[in-house]
Coordinates of C-alpha atoms in Angstrom, one line a residue:
X314 CA -31.0 -21.3 -35.5
X315 CA -27.4 -20.0 -35.2
X316 CA -27.1 -20.2 -31.4
X317 CA -23.3 -19.6 -31.4
X318 CA -23.7 -16.6 -33.6
X319 CA -26.4 -15.2 -31.3
X320 CA -24.1 -15.6 -28.3
X321 CA -21.3 -13.8 -30.1
X322 CA -23.7 -11.0 -31.0
X323 CA -24.6 -10.6 -27.3
X324 CA -20.9 -10.5 -26.3
X325 CA -20.2 -7.8 -28.9
X326 CA -23.1 -5.8 -27.6
X327 CA -22.6 -6.5 -23.9
X328 CA -22.9 -2.8 -23.1
X329 CA -26.5 -3.0 -24.2
X330 CA -27.6 -5.8 -21.9
X331 CA -30.7 -3.9 -20.7
X332 CA -32.1 -3.5 -24.2
X333 CA -31.1 -7.0 -25.2
X334 CA -32.9 -8.5 -22.1
X335 CA -36.1 -6.7 -23.4
X336 CA -35.8 -7.8 -27.0
X337 CA -34.4 -11.3 -26.8
X338 CA -37.6 -13.1 -25.7
X339 CA -39.5 -11.9 -28.8
X340 CA -36.5 -12.7 -31.0
X341 CA -36.2 -16.3 -29.6
X342 CA -39.9 -16.9 -30.4
X343 CA -39.1 -16.4 -34.1
X344 CA -36.7 -19.4 -34.1
X345 CA -37.9 -22.8 -35.3
X346 CA -36.6 -24.5 -32.1
X347 CA -35.5 -21.8 -29.6
X348 CA -34.6 -24.3 -26.9
X349 CA -32.3 -26.3 -29.2
X350 CA -30.7 -23.0 -30.4
X351 CA -29.9 -21.9 -26.8
X352 CA -28.5 -25.3 -26.0
X353 CA -26.0 -24.9 -28.9
X354 CA -25.0 -21.5 -27.6
X355 CA -24.4 -22.9 -24.1
X356 CA -21.7 -25.2 -25.4
X357 CA -19.3 -22.2 -25.2
X358 CA -19.9 -21.6 -21.5
X359 CA -17.2 -24.1 -20.5
X360 CA -14.7 -23.9 -23.4
X361 CA -12.7 -26.9 -24.4
X362 CA -9.5 -27.0 -22.2
X363 CA -7.4 -28.0 -25.3
X364 CA -8.6 -24.8 -27.2
X365 CA -6.6 -21.6 -27.1
X366 CA -7.1 -19.5 -24.0
X367 CA -9.2 -16.4 -24.2
X368 CA -9.0 -13.2 -22.3
X369 CA -10.6 -13.2 -18.9
X370 CA -12.9 -10.3 -19.9
X371 CA -14.1 -12.1 -23.0
X372 CA -14.7 -15.4 -21.1
X373 CA -16.7 -13.5 -18.4
X374 CA -18.7 -11.7 -21.1
X375 CA -19.4 -15.1 -22.8
X376 CA -20.7 -16.6 -19.6
X377 CA -22.9 -13.7 -18.8
X378 CA -24.3 -13.9 -22.4
X379 CA -25.2 -17.6 -21.7
X380 CA -27.0 -16.7 -18.5
X381 CA -28.9 -14.0 -20.3
X382 CA -30.0 -16.4 -22.9
X383 CA -31.2 -18.9 -20.3
X384 CA -33.2 -16.2 -18.5
X385 CA -34.9 -15.1 -21.7
X386 CA -35.5 -18.6 -22.8
X387 CA -37.3 -19.3 -19.5
X388 CA -39.9 -16.7 -20.5
X389 CA -40.3 -18.3 -24.0
X390 CA -40.8 -21.8 -22.5
X391 CA -43.2 -20.7 -19.8
X392 CA -46.5 -22.5 -19.6
X393 CA -49.2 -20.2 -20.8
X394 CA -51.4 -21.0 -17.7
X395 CA -49.0 -21.9 -14.9
X396 CA -46.2 -19.5 -15.8
X397 CA -42.4 -19.6 -15.8
X398 CA -42.2 -21.9 -12.9
X399 CA -43.5 -24.7 -15.1
X400 CA -41.6 -24.6 -18.4
X401 CA -42.8 -26.6 -21.5
X402 CA -39.6 -28.2 -22.8
X403 CA -39.4 -30.7 -25.7
X404 CA -38.2 -34.1 -24.4
X405 CA -35.2 -34.3 -26.7
X406 CA -34.0 -30.9 -25.5
X407 CA -34.5 -31.8 -21.9
X408 CA -32.3 -34.8 -22.2
X409 CA -29.5 -32.7 -23.7
X410 CA -30.0 -30.1 -20.9
X411 CA -29.6 -32.9 -18.3
X412 CA -26.3 -34.0 -19.8
X413 CA -25.1 -30.4 -19.9
X414 CA -26.0 -29.8 -16.3
X415 CA -24.1 -32.8 -15.1
X416 CA -21.1 -31.8 -17.1
X417 CA -21.3 -28.3 -15.7
X418 CA -21.6 -29.6 -12.2
X419 CA -18.6 -31.9 -12.5
X420 CA -16.3 -29.3 -14.1
X421 CA -17.4 -26.1 -12.4
X422 CA -17.2 -27.4 -8.8
X423 CA -20.1 -25.1 -7.9
X424 CA -19.8 -25.9 -4.2
X425 CA -16.2 -24.5 -4.2
X426 CA -17.5 -21.6 -6.2
X427 CA -20.1 -20.8 -3.6
X428 CA -17.6 -21.0 -0.8
X429 CA -15.2 -18.7 -2.6
X430 CA -17.7 -15.9 -2.9
X431 CA -17.9 -16.1 -6.7
X432 CA -21.5 -16.7 -7.7
X433 CA -21.4 -16.6 -11.5
X434 CA -21.1 -20.3 -12.0
X435 CA -23.6 -21.1 -9.2
X436 CA -26.1 -18.7 -10.8
X437 CA -25.6 -20.3 -14.3
X438 CA -26.1 -23.8 -12.9
X439 CA -29.3 -23.0 -11.0
X440 CA -30.6 -21.0 -14.0
X441 CA -30.0 -24.0 -16.3
X442 CA -32.1 -26.2 -13.9
X443 CA -34.9 -23.6 -13.7
X444 CA -35.1 -22.9 -17.5
X445 CA -35.3 -26.5 -18.5
X446 CA -37.2 -27.8 -15.5
X447 CA -34.7 -30.4 -14.4
X448 CA -34.1 -29.3 -10.7
X449 CA -35.8 -32.5 -9.4
X450 CA -32.7 -34.4 -10.6
X451 CA -30.7 -32.9 -7.7
X452 CA -30.8 -32.9 -3.9
X453 CA -32.5 -29.9 -2.3
X454 CA -29.8 -29.5 0.3
X455 CA -27.3 -29.1 -2.3
X456 CA -29.4 -26.5 -4.1
X457 CA -30.1 -24.6 -0.9
X458 CA -26.3 -24.3 -0.3
X459 CA -25.9 -22.8 -3.8
X460 CA -28.7 -20.3 -3.1
X461 CA -26.6 -18.8 -0.3
X462 CA -24.0 -17.8 -2.9
X463 CA -26.4 -15.8 -5.0
X464 CA -28.8 -14.5 -2.3
X465 CA -27.8 -10.9 -2.9
X466 CA -29.0 -10.9 -6.5
X467 CA -32.4 -9.5 -7.3
X468 CA -33.5 -12.6 -9.3
X469 CA -32.7 -15.1 -6.5
X470 CA -36.3 -15.2 -5.0
X471 CA -37.8 -15.9 -8.4
X472 CA -35.1 -18.5 -9.1
X473 CA -36.0 -20.2 -5.7
X474 CA -39.6 -20.5 -6.8
X475 CA -38.6 -21.8 -10.3
X476 CA -36.5 -24.7 -8.9
X477 CA -39.1 -25.6 -6.2
X478 CA -37.4 -24.3 -3.1
X479 CA -40.2 -22.1 -1.7
X480 CA -40.9 -24.4 1.1
X481 CA -37.2 -24.3 2.1
X482 CA -37.0 -20.5 2.4
X483 CA -37.2 -20.3 6.2
X484 CA -34.3 -22.7 6.5
X485 CA -32.4 -20.7 3.9
X486 CA -33.0 -17.4 5.8
X487 CA -31.7 -19.0 9.0
X488 CA -28.6 -20.3 7.2
X489 CA -28.0 -16.8 5.8
X490 CA -28.2 -15.3 9.3
X491 CA -25.9 -18.0 10.6
X492 CA -23.4 -17.3 7.9
X493 CA -23.3 -13.6 8.7
X494 CA -25.3 -12.4 5.8
X495 CA -28.2 -10.3 7.4
X496 CA -28.7 -8.1 4.3
X497 CA -29.4 -11.2 2.2
X498 CA -31.5 -12.7 4.9
X499 CA -33.7 -9.6 5.2
X500 CA -34.2 -9.5 1.4
X501 CA -35.3 -13.1 1.2
X502 CA -37.5 -12.8 4.3
X503 CA -39.2 -9.7 2.9
X504 CA -39.8 -11.3 -0.5
X505 CA -41.5 -14.4 1.0
X506 CA -43.3 -12.6 3.8
X507 CA -41.6 -14.1 6.8
X508 CA -40.1 -10.9 8.4
X509 CA -41.6 -11.9 11.8
X510 CA -39.2 -14.9 11.8
X511 CA -36.2 -12.6 12.3
X512 CA -35.4 -9.4 14.2
X513 CA -34.3 -7.0 11.6
X514 CA -33.1 -4.2 13.9
X515 CA -31.0 -6.5 16.0
X516 CA -29.5 -8.1 12.9
X517 CA -28.6 -4.7 11.3
X518 CA -27.0 -3.4 14.5
X519 CA -24.9 -6.5 15.0
X520 CA -23.9 -6.4 11.3
X521 CA -22.8 -2.8 11.6
X522 CA -20.9 -3.5 14.8
X523 CA -19.1 -6.5 13.2
X524 CA -18.2 -4.4 10.1
X525 CA -16.7 -1.6 12.3
X526 CA -14.7 -4.2 14.3
X527 CA -13.3 -5.7 11.1
X528 CA -12.5 -2.2 9.8
X529 CA -10.6 -1.5 13.0
X530 CA -8.6 -4.7 12.7
X531 CA -7.7 -3.8 9.1
X532 CA -5.8 -0.8 10.4
X533 CA -3.6 -3.0 12.6
X534 CA -3.0 -5.9 10.2
X535 CA -2.3 -3.9 7.0
X536 CA 1.2 -3.9 5.6
X537 CA 0.8 -0.4 4.1
X538 CA -0.7 2.2 6.5
X539 CA -2.2 4.2 3.7
X540 CA -3.8 1.1 2.0
X541 CA -5.0 -0.2 5.4
X542 CA -6.6 3.1 6.2
X543 CA -8.3 3.2 2.8
X544 CA -9.6 -0.4 3.1
X545 CA -10.9 0.3 6.6
X546 CA -12.9 3.3 5.5
X547 CA -14.3 1.5 2.5
X548 CA -15.4 -1.4 4.6
X549 CA -17.2 0.7 7.1
X550 CA -18.7 3.0 4.5
X551 CA -20.1 0.1 2.5
X552 CA -21.7 -1.6 5.5
X553 CA -23.2 1.7 6.7
X554 CA -24.7 2.4 3.4
X555 CA -26.2 -1.1 3.2
X556 CA -27.8 -0.7 6.7
X557 CA -29.2 2.7 5.8
X558 CA -30.7 1.3 2.6
X559 CA -32.4 -1.5 4.6
X560 CA -33.8 1.0 7.1
X561 CA -35.4 3.0 4.3
X562 CA -36.6 -0.1 2.4
X563 CA -38.1 -2.0 5.3
X564 CA -39.5 1.1 7.2
X565 CA -37.4 0.6 10.3
X566 CA -36.8 4.3 11.1
X567 CA -38.9 4.2 14.3
X568 CA -36.8 1.4 15.8
X569 CA -33.4 2.3 14.2
X570 CA -33.0 6.1 13.6
X571 CA -31.0 6.8 10.5
X572 CA -29.6 10.3 11.4
X573 CA -26.5 8.9 13.1
X574 CA -25.8 6.8 10.0
X575 CA -26.1 9.8 7.7
X576 CA -23.7 11.7 9.9
X577 CA -21.2 8.8 9.9
X578 CA -21.4 8.5 6.1
X579 CA -20.7 12.2 5.8
X580 CA -17.7 11.9 8.1
X581 CA -16.3 8.9 6.2
X582 CA -16.8 10.5 2.8
X583 CA -15.1 13.7 4.0
X584 CA -12.2 11.8 5.4
X585 CA -11.8 9.8 2.1
X586 CA -11.9 13.1 0.1
X587 CA -9.4 14.8 2.4
X588 CA -7.1 11.8 2.1
X589 CA -7.4 11.9 -1.7
X590 CA -6.6 15.6 -1.8
X591 CA -3.6 15.1 0.6
X592 CA -2.3 12.2 -1.4
X593 CA -2.7 14.2 -4.7
X594 CA -0.7 17.2 -3.3
X595 CA 2.0 14.9 -2.0
X596 CA 2.2 13.2 -5.3
X597 CA 2.7 16.5 -7.0
X598 CA 5.4 17.6 -4.6
X599 CA 7.4 14.4 -5.1
X600 CA 8.3 15.4 -8.7
X601 CA 11.9 16.5 -9.1
X602 CA 12.3 20.1 -10.2
X603 CA 14.0 21.0 -13.4
X604 CA 17.7 21.7 -13.1
X605 CA 18.5 25.4 -12.5
X606 CA 21.2 27.6 -11.2
X607 CA 21.0 29.9 -8.2
X608 CA 19.5 32.6 -10.3
X609 CA 16.6 30.5 -11.5
X610 CA 17.9 30.2 -15.1
X611 CA 16.6 26.8 -16.4
X612 CA 19.1 25.0 -18.5
X613 CA 18.3 22.6 -21.3
X614 CA 20.7 20.6 -23.4
X615 CA 20.8 22.4 -26.7
X616 CA 21.9 19.3 -28.5
X617 CA 18.6 17.4 -27.7
X618 CA 16.7 16.1 -30.6
X619 CA 13.8 18.5 -31.4
X620 CA 11.6 15.5 -32.4
X621 CA 11.8 14.3 -28.8
X622 CA 10.7 17.6 -27.4
X623 CA 14.1 19.3 -26.9
X624 CA 14.4 23.0 -27.7
X625 CA 17.1 23.9 -30.2
X626 CA 17.4 27.6 -30.5
X627 CA 17.9 29.1 -34.0
X628 CA 21.2 30.5 -35.2
X629 CA 24.6 29.6 -33.9
X630 CA 25.0 26.9 -31.3
X631 CA 24.8 28.0 -27.7
X632 CA 26.8 25.1 -26.3
X633 CA 29.7 27.3 -25.8
X634 CA 27.8 29.9 -23.7
X635 CA 29.0 30.3 -20.2
X636 CA 26.7 31.5 -17.5
X637 CA 27.8 33.1 -14.3
X638 CA 25.9 34.2 -11.3
X639 CA 23.4 36.8 -12.5
X640 CA 23.2 40.2 -10.8
X641 CA 20.7 43.0 -11.0
X642 CA 20.6 44.2 -14.6
X643 CA 20.7 48.0 -14.7
X644 CA 20.7 49.7 -18.0
X645 CA 22.6 52.8 -16.6
X646 CA 25.6 50.6 -16.0
X647 CA 26.0 49.9 -19.7
X648 CA 27.5 53.2 -20.5
X649 CA 26.9 54.2 -24.1
X650 CA 25.8 50.9 -25.4
X651 CA 24.0 51.3 -28.7
X652 CA 22.4 48.7 -31.0
X653 CA 25.0 47.2 -33.4
X654 CA 23.3 48.3 -36.5
X655 CA 25.0 50.3 -39.2
X656 CA 23.3 53.6 -40.0
X657 CA 21.0 53.2 -43.0
X658 CA 21.2 49.5 -43.0
X659 CA 18.7 46.8 -41.9
X660 CA 21.3 44.1 -41.3
X661 CA 22.8 43.4 -37.9
X662 CA 26.5 43.5 -37.5
X663 CA 28.2 40.2 -38.0
X664 CA 29.6 38.7 -34.7
X665 CA 31.9 36.2 -36.3
X666 CA 34.9 38.6 -36.1
X667 CA 34.6 39.1 -32.4
X668 CA 37.2 37.5 -30.1
X669 CA 36.4 34.1 -28.5
X670 CA 34.4 34.0 -25.3
X671 CA 33.3 37.5 -25.9
X672 CA 29.7 36.8 -24.8
X673 CA 30.4 36.3 -21.1
X674 CA 28.6 38.8 -19.0
X675 CA 30.9 40.4 -16.5
X676 CA 29.3 42.1 -13.6
X677 CA 32.6 43.8 -12.7
X678 CA 32.3 46.6 -15.2
X679 CA 28.7 46.3 -16.3
X680 CA 29.6 45.9 -19.9
X681 CA 27.5 43.3 -21.8
X682 CA 30.5 42.3 -23.9
X683 CA 33.2 42.4 -21.2
X684 CA 35.6 39.4 -21.0
X685 CA 39.2 38.8 -20.0
X686 CA 41.6 40.1 -22.6
X687 CA 39.0 42.3 -24.3
X688 CA 38.9 46.0 -24.1
X689 CA 35.8 47.3 -22.2
X690 CA 36.2 50.9 -23.3
X691 CA 32.9 52.8 -23.0
X692 CA 30.9 53.1 -26.2
X693 CA 31.7 56.8 -26.7
X694 CA 35.4 56.0 -27.1
X695 CA 34.8 53.4 -29.8
X696 CA 36.4 54.1 -33.2
X697 CA 34.3 55.4 -36.0
X698 CA 31.9 53.1 -37.7
X699 CA 33.0 54.1 -41.1
X700 CA 35.3 51.1 -41.7
X701 CA 32.7 48.8 -40.4
X702 CA 30.1 50.2 -42.6
X703 CA 32.1 49.4 -45.7
X704 CA 32.3 45.7 -44.8
X705 CA 28.5 45.4 -44.6
X706 CA 26.2 44.6 -47.5
X707 CA 24.6 47.6 -49.2
X708 CA 21.3 48.8 -48.0
X709 CA 18.2 47.9 -49.9
X710 CA 17.4 50.0 -52.9
X711 CA 15.0 52.9 -52.5
X712 CA 11.7 52.4 -54.4
X713 CA 10.0 55.0 -56.4
X714 CA 6.8 56.4 -55.1
X715 CA 5.0 55.2 -58.2
X716 CA 5.7 51.6 -57.2
X717 CA 4.2 52.1 -53.8
X718 CA 0.7 52.9 -55.2

């Protein structure tokens, strides 16, 4: 009988609504008083204004959980002979449901909700009346106005029967046509067998023409040309798909050929894809390139922190390196350059004794060590390496053959 806990469980598993809808009726039958338990859960549909505000996603999930509980409870309370349109509700629970419906009606402003295009509260209110069998407490004209807000939903025809509006369906269909909702009008007319009351082909053609006119006006009134073009394409694409679905569902192919619609959908989808590709390439080109000199040498600050992704080269700092315009590197211009390794030694020559700024590459003489004030004599005129060899560490000891096996 923990209705509030059951509602929270549904919210936590809101991604499994399909399976919950199948399992909840059987679970509710196991409760001692399922109607009373659901009424307790419904107290959270309209939270206390003085309580702490919840996230919009959590509030919406909680309301949808309440609607799901009402729909499943309607199956549990159905009369065994007359069906769900005649629920069997305990009198004490029905009185509580009446008070709750009046509170919802006063606080939700369902008429404003219907006019604003948001149908969640209107659906919850009508489902509450249908589940507990209290629709006779309200005026039919008011209820018919709320039906228009939820006419697109699949369960709306069944909800109309449950609240006793079957006789008012022709008037509801006419109101939907008048309000510019031909898709909803066709659905209701098909469900109640009054397709001869309307002209489906004419309705669909006018609907498609109006959608294209609105899409064209979006191109002119949009503040952003790119956004206006995207909204225009989506508007026409959605309307064309809806009309195509109606042609297939109501077998209108003979009077309204669908091949032009298929072609138009293909054109719109191709235009949307091309626009997306173009926008993606433009976005990629708008990125600033990394700083580089004329030769394409990328420069990165050597003092950047390596923990932040900067590259710090090993060894001595390179902050004093000076780069000049590179030229074609030809090995034959180096003269007799040889590796700076002492014979018989595995250690490189120490560079600490070289003059300052001796690492500047000078293209004038082709020497890799050339710099102002430093002799660039070819390698074959260098002095003997004998003195230099004496300043180096001794070579590693030679190991006996026996140690190698």
